[in-house]
PDB file of C-alpha atoms and ligand atoms in Angstrom:
ATOM      1  CA  UNK S   1      98.652 144.046  93.858  1.00 86.00           C
ATOM      2  CA  UNK S   2      97.997 140.156  94.357  1.00 90.00           C
ATOM      3  CA  UNK S   3     101.017 137.968  93.441  1.00 90.00           C
ATOM      4  CA  UNK S   4      98.689 135.516  92.198  1.00 89.00           C
ATOM      5  CA  UNK S   5     101.166 132.874  91.341  1.00 89.00           C
ATOM      6  CA  UNK S   6     103.251 133.959  94.854  1.00 91.00           C
ATOM      7  CA  UNK S   7     106.694 135.446  94.678  1.00 90.00           C
ATOM      8  CA  UNK S   8     110.204 134.459  95.191  1.00 92.00           C
ATOM      9  CA  UNK S   9     110.573 136.973  97.674  1.00 94.00           C
ATOM     10  CA  UNK S  10     108.822 134.782 100.235  1.00 94.00           C
ATOM     11  CA  UNK S  11     109.488 130.996 101.116  1.00 96.00           C
ATOM     12  CA  UNK S  12     106.794 128.842 103.097  1.00 94.00           C
ATOM     13  CA  UNK S  13     106.821 125.617 104.840  1.00 97.00           C
ATOM     14  CA  UNK S  14     105.101 122.771 103.306  1.00 95.00           C
ATOM     15  CA  UNK S  15     103.794 121.511 106.457  1.00 97.00           C
ATOM     16  CA  UNK S  16     102.808 124.303 108.645  1.00 98.00           C
ATOM     17  CA  UNK S  17     102.429 127.179 106.153  1.00 93.00           C
ATOM     18  CA  UNK S  18     104.926 129.386 108.229  1.00 96.00           C
ATOM     19  CA  UNK S  19     106.415 131.970 105.713  1.00 94.00           C
ATOM     20  CA  UNK S  20     109.545 133.671 105.867  1.00 95.00           C
ATOM     21  CA  UNK S  21     111.482 136.076 103.563  1.00 96.00           C
ATOM     22  CA  UNK S  22     114.171 134.970 101.177  1.00 95.00           C
ATOM     23  CA  UNK S  23     116.412 137.189 103.081  1.00 95.00           C
ATOM     24  CA  UNK S  24     115.892 135.331 106.317  1.00 96.00           C
ATOM     25  CA  UNK S  25     116.327 132.197 104.755  1.00 96.00           C
ATOM     26  CA  UNK S  26     119.514 133.121 103.030  1.00 94.00           C
ATOM     27  CA  UNK S  27     120.821 134.031 106.512  1.00 95.00           C
ATOM     28  CA  UNK S  28     120.364 130.809 107.797  1.00 96.00           C
ATOM     29  CA  UNK S  29     121.753 128.854 104.872  1.00 95.00           C
ATOM     30  CA  UNK S  30     124.910 131.004 105.158  1.00 94.00           C
ATOM     31  CA  UNK S  31     124.785 130.308 108.831  1.00 96.00           C
ATOM     32  CA  UNK S  32     124.447 126.334 108.070  1.00 96.00           C
ATOM     33  CA  UNK S  33     126.901 126.797 105.274  1.00 92.00           C
ATOM     34  CA  UNK S  34     130.115 128.826 105.993  1.00 92.00           C
ATOM     35  CA  UNK S  35     132.429 129.469 103.394  1.00 85.00           C
ATOM     36  CA  UNK S  36     129.748 128.164 100.568  1.00 83.00           C
ATOM     37  CA  UNK S  37     129.084 131.773  99.056  1.00 79.00           C
ATOM     38  CA  UNK S  38     132.790 132.424  98.706  1.00 79.00           C
ATOM     39  CA  UNK S  39     133.416 128.886  97.133  1.00 75.00           C
ATOM     40  CA  UNK S  40     130.423 129.614  94.941  1.00 72.00           C
ATOM     41  CA  UNK S  41     131.471 132.726  94.018  1.00 69.00           C
ATOM     42  CA  UNK S  42     134.862 131.371  92.799  1.00 66.00           C
ATOM     43  CA  UNK S  43     133.207 129.029  90.610  1.00 61.00           C
ATOM     44  CA  UNK S  44     133.930 130.500  86.986  1.00 56.00           C
ATOM     45  CA  UNK S  45     131.201 130.291  84.805  1.00 55.00           C
ATOM     46  CA  UNK S  46     128.522 130.215  87.492  1.00 58.00           C
ATOM     47  CA  UNK S  47     125.420 129.468  85.423  1.00 61.00           C
ATOM     48  CA  UNK S  48     121.974 129.735  86.352  1.00 64.00           C
ATOM     49  CA  UNK S  49     119.672 127.026  85.322  1.00 65.00           C
ATOM     50  CA  UNK S  50     116.275 127.806  83.711  1.00 68.00           C
ATOM     51  CA  UNK S  51     114.381 127.066  86.827  1.00 69.00           C
ATOM     52  CA  UNK S  52     116.584 129.891  88.448  1.00 65.00           C
ATOM     53  CA  UNK S  53     118.571 127.600  90.501  1.00 68.00           C
ATOM     54  CA  UNK S  54     122.314 127.972  90.270  1.00 62.00           C
ATOM     55  CA  UNK S  55     124.471 125.280  88.899  1.00 61.00           C
ATOM     56  CA  UNK S  56     127.301 124.920  91.105  1.00 61.00           C
ATOM     57  CA  UNK S  57     128.895 121.572  90.804  1.00 62.00           C
ATOM     58  CA  UNK S  58     130.507 121.551  94.568  1.00 64.00           C
ATOM     59  CA  UNK S  59     127.505 121.302  96.443  1.00 72.00           C
ATOM     60  CA  UNK S  60     127.801 117.600  98.010  1.00 75.00           C
ATOM     61  CA  UNK S  61     128.155 119.043 101.594  1.00 82.00           C
ATOM     62  CA  UNK S  62     125.690 121.623 101.143  1.00 85.00           C
ATOM     63  CA  UNK S  63     123.477 121.580 104.412  1.00 92.00           C
ATOM     64  CA  UNK S  64     119.739 122.447 103.656  1.00 93.00           C
ATOM     65  CA  UNK S  65     117.726 123.972 106.174  1.00 96.00           C
ATOM     66  CA  UNK S  66     114.042 123.244 107.131  1.00 96.00           C
ATOM     67  CA  UNK S  67     111.320 125.116 108.915  1.00 97.00           C
ATOM     68  CA  UNK S  68     112.649 126.628 112.395  1.00 95.00           C
ATOM     69  CA  UNK S  69     109.094 126.073 113.744  1.00 97.00           C
ATOM     70  CA  UNK S  70     108.072 122.388 112.750  1.00 98.00           C
ATOM     71  CA  UNK S  71     110.921 121.086 110.754  1.00 97.00           C
ATOM     72  CA  UNK S  72     109.146 120.780 107.630  1.00 97.00           C
ATOM     73  CA  UNK S  73     110.290 121.518 104.202  1.00 97.00           C
ATOM     74  CA  UNK S  74     110.536 124.746 102.748  1.00 97.00           C
ATOM     75  CA  UNK S  75     109.973 125.943  99.247  1.00 95.00           C
ATOM     76  CA  UNK S  76     109.777 129.298  97.478  1.00 95.00           C
ATOM     77  CA  UNK S  77     106.111 130.767  97.675  1.00 93.00           C
ATOM     78  CA  UNK S  78     105.372 130.210  94.069  1.00 94.00           C
ATOM     79  CA  UNK S  79     102.509 128.399  92.291  1.00 91.00           C
ATOM     80  CA  UNK S  80     104.409 125.950  89.913  1.00 89.00           C
ATOM     81  CA  UNK S  81     103.037 124.162  87.177  1.00 85.00           C
ATOM     82  CA  UNK S  82     100.599 121.575  88.427  1.00 87.00           C
ATOM     83  CA  UNK S  83      99.851 123.092  91.706  1.00 89.00           C
ATOM     84  CA  UNK S  84      96.817 124.929  92.586  1.00 89.00           C
ATOM     85  CA  UNK S  85      96.475 128.757  93.397  1.00 90.00           C
ATOM     86  CA  UNK S  86      95.394 129.001  96.758  1.00 90.00           C
ATOM     87  CA  UNK S  87      91.389 129.675  97.105  1.00 94.00           C
ATOM     88  CA  UNK S  88      91.773 132.823  99.152  1.00 94.00           C
ATOM     89  CA  UNK S  89      93.888 134.327  96.920  1.00 93.00           C
ATOM     90  CA  UNK S  90      91.656 133.633  94.187  1.00 94.00           C
ATOM     91  CA  UNK S  91      88.816 135.090  96.022  1.00 96.00           C
ATOM     92  CA  UNK S  92      90.602 138.262  96.553  1.00 96.00           C
ATOM     93  CA  UNK S  93      91.429 138.653  93.050  1.00 96.00           C
ATOM     94  CA  UNK S  94      87.705 138.126  92.023  1.00 96.00           C
ATOM     95  CA  UNK S  95      86.882 140.945  94.482  1.00 97.00           C
ATOM     96  CA  UNK S  96      89.158 143.300  92.745  1.00 97.00           C
ATOM     97  CA  UNK S  97      87.788 142.469  89.421  1.00 97.00           C
ATOM     98  CA  UNK S  98      84.020 142.618  90.790  1.00 97.00           C
ATOM     99  CA  UNK S  99      84.854 146.292  92.189  1.00 96.00           C
ATOM    100  CA  UNK S 100      86.838 147.302  88.918  1.00 97.00           C
ATOM    101  CA  UNK S 101      85.945 149.863  86.364  1.00 97.00           C
ATOM    102  CA  UNK S 102      87.700 147.982  83.951  1.00 96.00           C
ATOM    103  CA  UNK S 103      90.024 144.986  83.740  1.00 96.00           C
ATOM    104  CA  UNK S 104      93.554 145.498  81.854  1.00 95.00           C
ATOM    105  CA  UNK S 105      95.293 142.383  80.999  1.00 95.00           C
ATOM    106  CA  UNK S 106      98.994 143.466  80.285  1.00 94.00           C
ATOM    107  CA  UNK S 107     101.339 141.155  78.653  1.00 93.00           C
ATOM    108  CA  UNK S 108      99.665 137.919  78.911  1.00 92.00           C
ATOM    109  CA  UNK S 109      98.503 135.310  76.484  1.00 93.00           C
ATOM    110  CA  UNK S 110      96.105 134.087  79.243  1.00 92.00           C
ATOM    111  CA  UNK S 111      97.170 130.838  78.100  1.00 89.00           C
ATOM    112  CA  UNK S 112      96.439 128.819  81.321  1.00 79.00           C
ATOM    113  CA  UNK S 113      92.862 129.004  83.165  1.00 78.00           C
ATOM    114  CA  UNK S 114      94.403 130.912  86.236  1.00 79.00           C
ATOM    115  CA  UNK S 115      94.589 134.181  84.281  1.00 87.00           C
ATOM    116  CA  UNK S 116      91.564 133.830  81.694  1.00 93.00           C
ATOM    117  CA  UNK S 117      89.202 133.071  84.544  1.00 94.00           C
ATOM    118  CA  UNK S 118      89.428 136.579  85.464  1.00 96.00           C
ATOM    119  CA  UNK S 119      88.426 137.840  82.065  1.00 96.00           C
ATOM    120  CA  UNK S 120      85.361 135.711  82.256  1.00 96.00           C
ATOM    121  CA  UNK S 121      84.695 136.932  85.551  1.00 96.00           C
ATOM    122  CA  UNK S 122      84.899 140.438  84.445  1.00 97.00           C
ATOM    123  CA  UNK S 123      82.764 139.693  81.482  1.00 97.00           C
ATOM    124  CA  UNK S 124      80.129 137.936  83.565  1.00 96.00           C
ATOM    125  CA  UNK S 125      79.793 141.001  85.907  1.00 96.00           C
ATOM    126  CA  UNK S 126      79.920 143.733  83.226  1.00 96.00           C
ATOM    127  CA  UNK S 127      83.311 144.870  83.927  1.00 97.00           C
ATOM    128  CA  UNK S 128      85.068 145.856  80.384  1.00 97.00           C
ATOM    129  CA  UNK S 129      88.225 144.195  79.466  1.00 97.00           C
ATOM    130  CA  UNK S 130      91.276 145.869  77.784  1.00 97.00           C
ATOM    131  CA  UNK S 131      94.095 143.608  76.735  1.00 97.00           C
ATOM    132  CA  UNK S 132      97.581 144.614  76.081  1.00 97.00           C
ATOM    133  CA  UNK S 133      99.754 142.017  74.594  1.00 96.00           C
ATOM    134  CA  UNK S 134     101.978 141.066  71.757  1.00 96.00           C
ATOM    135  CA  UNK S 135     100.149 138.478  69.636  1.00 95.00           C
ATOM    136  CA  UNK S 136      96.718 136.746  70.173  1.00 95.00           C
ATOM    137  CA  UNK S 137      95.451 136.135  73.728  1.00 95.00           C
ATOM    138  CA  UNK S 138      92.658 133.639  74.932  1.00 95.00           C
ATOM    139  CA  UNK S 139      90.737 136.700  76.142  1.00 95.00           C
ATOM    140  CA  UNK S 140      90.667 138.514  72.850  1.00 96.00           C
ATOM    141  CA  UNK S 141      86.935 137.669  72.002  1.00 96.00           C
ATOM    142  CA  UNK S 142      86.023 139.111  75.314  1.00 94.00           C
ATOM    143  CA  UNK S 143      88.083 142.431  75.285  1.00 96.00           C
ATOM    144  CA  UNK S 144      86.520 145.878  74.755  1.00 96.00           C
ATOM    145  CA  UNK S 145      89.885 146.931  73.497  1.00 96.00           C
ATOM    146  CA  UNK S 146      92.792 144.873  72.425  1.00 97.00           C
ATOM    147  CA  UNK S 147      96.075 146.621  71.443  1.00 96.00           C
ATOM    148  CA  UNK S 148      98.696 144.345  69.757  1.00 96.00           C
ATOM    149  CA  UNK S 149     101.857 145.955  71.224  1.00 96.00           C
ATOM    150  CA  UNK S 150     104.441 145.119  74.122  1.00 95.00           C
ATOM    151  CA  UNK S 151     102.901 145.964  77.455  1.00 94.00           C
ATOM    152  CA  UNK S 152     105.768 147.958  78.798  1.00 94.00           C
ATOM    153  CA  UNK S 153     105.715 150.644  75.839  1.00 94.00           C
ATOM    154  CA  UNK S 154     102.162 150.935  76.129  1.00 94.00           C
ATOM    155  CA  UNK S 155     101.825 151.300  80.011  1.00 93.00           C
ATOM    156  CA  UNK S 156     104.986 153.426  79.995  1.00 95.00           C
ATOM    157  CA  UNK S 157     102.979 155.781  77.143  1.00 93.00           C
ATOM    158  CA  UNK S 158      99.838 155.606  79.305  1.00 89.00           C
ATOM    159  CA  UNK S 159     101.693 156.556  82.524  1.00 91.00           C
ATOM    160  CA  UNK S 160     103.159 159.651  80.970  1.00 93.00           C
ATOM    161  CA  UNK S 161      99.685 161.213  79.988  1.00 85.00           C
TER     162      UNK S 161
HETATM  163 ZN1   ZN Z   1     106.993 124.594 109.347  1.00 76.62          ZN
END
């Protein structure tokens, strides 16, 4: 499996590209901010913002940790809107498409080019495309099979066969 847009399980340094697990970052942040977790858990109505950040009012003294190798800024290893998927990751996904018997798109409207390009690649290589998605997708005209339904239901049903 290729996490095309990355994963919150990993954090990377923006300067030297060192990667570490979120667990390791959590341990470092906890060590740098003794008592913070207890305070955060003690806040009633702790909410999570749409960007998955916790909304905690008392964060003025929070100590952010940097890369332990170079001091660079750390960031979730996620490709955010406006960023570019690393070329090596795209190439690895293209290789999977090239070797596939079929490309199954599940639960995506393919609104962004980063997903649609794999449909176009498959079509160009003669790999049939199947799409399972509620509502239309940008790949529908290329699909040999289109199922207008929820991906969870359809994939679960296929797995039971
Ligand atoms: Zn670094």
